[in-house]
Amino acid sequence: MIINWMKKELEALNHASLERRLRTHVPIPESPGYMMHGGRVLLDLSSNDYLGLAQHPAIIEAMRDALLIEGAGAGASRLVTGNRRPYGQLEKALAEWQNCDAALVFANGYIANVGVISALAGRGDVVFSDQFNHASIVDGIILSRAEHARYRHNDIEHLRALLHKFRDKRRKLIVTDAIFSMDGDQARLLDLIELKREYNALLMVDEAHSGGVYGLHGEGLALALGLKNDVDIHMGTLSKSFGVYGAYVCGNETLIRWLMNKARPLIYSTALPPSLIAGTTQALELIQTEHWRRERLFTASEFFRSSLCMAGFNVGNGDSPIVPLIIGNNHKALQFSSALETEGIAAIAIRPPTVPDGTARIRFSLSAAHSLEELTDAVTKIRRIGLRLGVLESCDQS
Ligand SMILES: Cc1ncc(COP(=O)(O)O)c(C=O)c1O
């Protein structure tokens, strides 16, 4: 019976400490940075609410106002009758923020990557993708049926060799996360731009973890580095620093027209509820004006990363609000996460296949909602757990 093989494989996953289960977390609106789980209040060190906007009253009010005008759902895809007024307002604001000709909203980041990559590449083409890119980029490449040229993480010489090998392919697309989601380190955008020019490729940058976070007005890593004109496709999510839901793609007029005609998830799926879009426009306003959120976020991130590093943990090479505590063993990573929960901290264990075998970790993500006092207390607890579980001794400090 079909169920038997599933049961067997699930048992194997469970045995290897690799089974995933859903957990319910309850937000505490008056205390951003905390959540409830199992009747207990936990410091939230796992959400991607970088700027602490997910509970912002102005965003909720904008959503409520639009809900009363536009109703619950959009009723159809945008190309049919789902393209309500809030969409145009948000896309205009996104294009101005990104200093691009035009923007297009997608249902979420996963869908945006799948839709954009499969619209830009097909049989006979090649997509070059960093080994640590997000799963949605990988799935977009698979769906596109283009050749998948996977280069070692941030290894520019390996990418160069692959570009050379596939130099005669029809179209070439290089895709990278700007900030890698499980390691928190940056892509080598300057080197990628040099190579894309040399080999006449397009460059797509996924700013899921950098949009709202980097740049004076949160415009993302590429713009913050002055590389706007060298990146052909700017993609980002509206679910992390924006605190809402959805995704955007920004670029020139032709690109956006192309995607409107060719990105199948946009064409063949109902538009997001307009109230959500209205809330996102309000979030963008806050992202651009409330600079103190980014300052607090980076103060918190730097403090947390350096405290864990000084304690002797392996926290990788990043400098973003994503701080991995690399443990290695899957079972130990689960034990660590559950010990953190006992100490009042929600921080989830990330295991293969999300990260390579032997690199299971706790992925901490910081927020403007966290204070240094809370983080100091968290570091003390993390250190105690690290010593108890023998993680500190086994850390690679190189
Ligand atoms: C780099 C990257 N791209 C895309 C996504 C997908 O975004 P969303 O959660 O909006 O679907 C994520 C989500 O974790 C991500 O980390």
Short mmCIF file of N, CA, C and O and ligand atoms in Angstrom, two decimals, residues 108-110 113 134 136 177 181 206 208-209 237 239-240 246, ligand 1:
data_model
loop_
_atom_site.label_atom_id
_atom_site.label_comp_id
_atom_site.label_asym_id
_atom_site.label_seq_id
_atom_site.Cartn_x
_atom_site.Cartn_y
_atom_site.Cartn_z
N ASN A 108 4.69 35.31 -3.49
CA ASN A 108 5.71 35.20 -2.43
C ASN A 108 7.07 34.99 -3.09
O ASN A 108 7.15 34.91 -4.33
N GLY A 109 8.10 34.92 -2.27
CA GLY A 109 9.44 34.83 -2.82
C GLY A 109 9.68 33.54 -3.57
O GLY A 109 10.37 33.51 -4.60
N TYR A 110 9.13 32.47 -3.06
CA TYR A 110 9.30 31.17 -3.71
C TYR A 110 8.72 31.23 -5.13
O TYR A 110 9.36 30.87 -6.12
N ASN A 113 10.72 33.47 -7.58
CA ASN A 113 11.92 32.84 -8.15
C ASN A 113 11.55 31.79 -9.19
O ASN A 113 12.14 31.73 -10.28
N HIS A 134 18.85 29.65 -2.42
CA HIS A 134 17.60 29.16 -1.83
C HIS A 134 16.93 28.11 -2.72
O HIS A 134 17.05 28.14 -3.95
N SER A 136 14.03 27.76 -3.74
CA SER A 136 13.11 28.26 -4.77
C SER A 136 13.86 28.59 -6.06
O SER A 136 13.29 28.50 -7.15
N ASP A 177 21.60 34.53 -4.25
CA ASP A 177 21.09 35.22 -3.06
C ASP A 177 22.05 36.38 -2.82
O ASP A 177 23.27 36.22 -3.02
N SER A 181 20.76 32.58 2.92
CA SER A 181 19.75 32.51 3.97
C SER A 181 20.13 31.65 5.17
O SER A 181 19.62 31.87 6.26
N ASP A 206 18.67 37.89 -5.57
CA ASP A 206 17.56 37.66 -4.65
C ASP A 206 17.89 38.36 -3.33
O ASP A 206 18.79 37.95 -2.60
N ALA A 208 16.05 38.63 -0.65
CA ALA A 208 15.08 38.23 0.39
C ALA A 208 15.54 38.66 1.79
O ALA A 208 14.73 39.12 2.59
N HIS A 209 16.84 38.52 2.07
CA HIS A 209 17.32 38.82 3.42
C HIS A 209 18.10 40.13 3.49
O HIS A 209 18.72 40.42 4.50
N THR A 237 11.68 39.75 -1.14
CA THR A 237 10.42 39.32 -0.54
C THR A 237 9.79 40.47 0.25
O THR A 237 10.47 41.40 0.67
N SER A 239 7.96 39.55 2.89
CA SER A 239 7.54 38.78 4.07
C SER A 239 8.55 38.83 5.21
O SER A 239 8.25 38.41 6.31
N LYS A 240 9.73 39.35 4.94
CA LYS A 240 10.76 39.29 5.99
C LYS A 240 10.90 40.69 6.60
O LYS A 240 10.18 40.99 7.54
N GLY A 246 4.46 38.35 0.36
CA GLY A 246 4.53 38.61 -1.09
C GLY A 246 5.98 38.76 -1.51
O GLY A 246 6.91 38.46 -0.75
C1 LIG B 1 16.89 33.66 -0.35
C2 LIG B 1 15.42 33.38 -0.31
N1 LIG B 1 14.70 33.52 -1.43
C3 LIG B 1 13.39 33.30 -1.45
C4 LIG B 1 12.71 32.90 -0.31
C5 LIG B 1 11.24 32.62 -0.37
O1 LIG B 1 10.56 33.75 0.09
P1 LIG B 1 9.07 33.62 0.66
O2 LIG B 1 9.19 33.18 2.08
O3 LIG B 1 8.50 34.98 0.49
O4 LIG B 1 8.36 32.60 -0.19
C6 LIG B 1 13.41 32.76 0.88
C7 LIG B 1 12.66 32.35 2.09
O5 LIG B 1 13.10 31.90 3.05
C8 LIG B 1 14.80 33.00 0.88
O6 LIG B 1 15.51 32.81 1.99
#
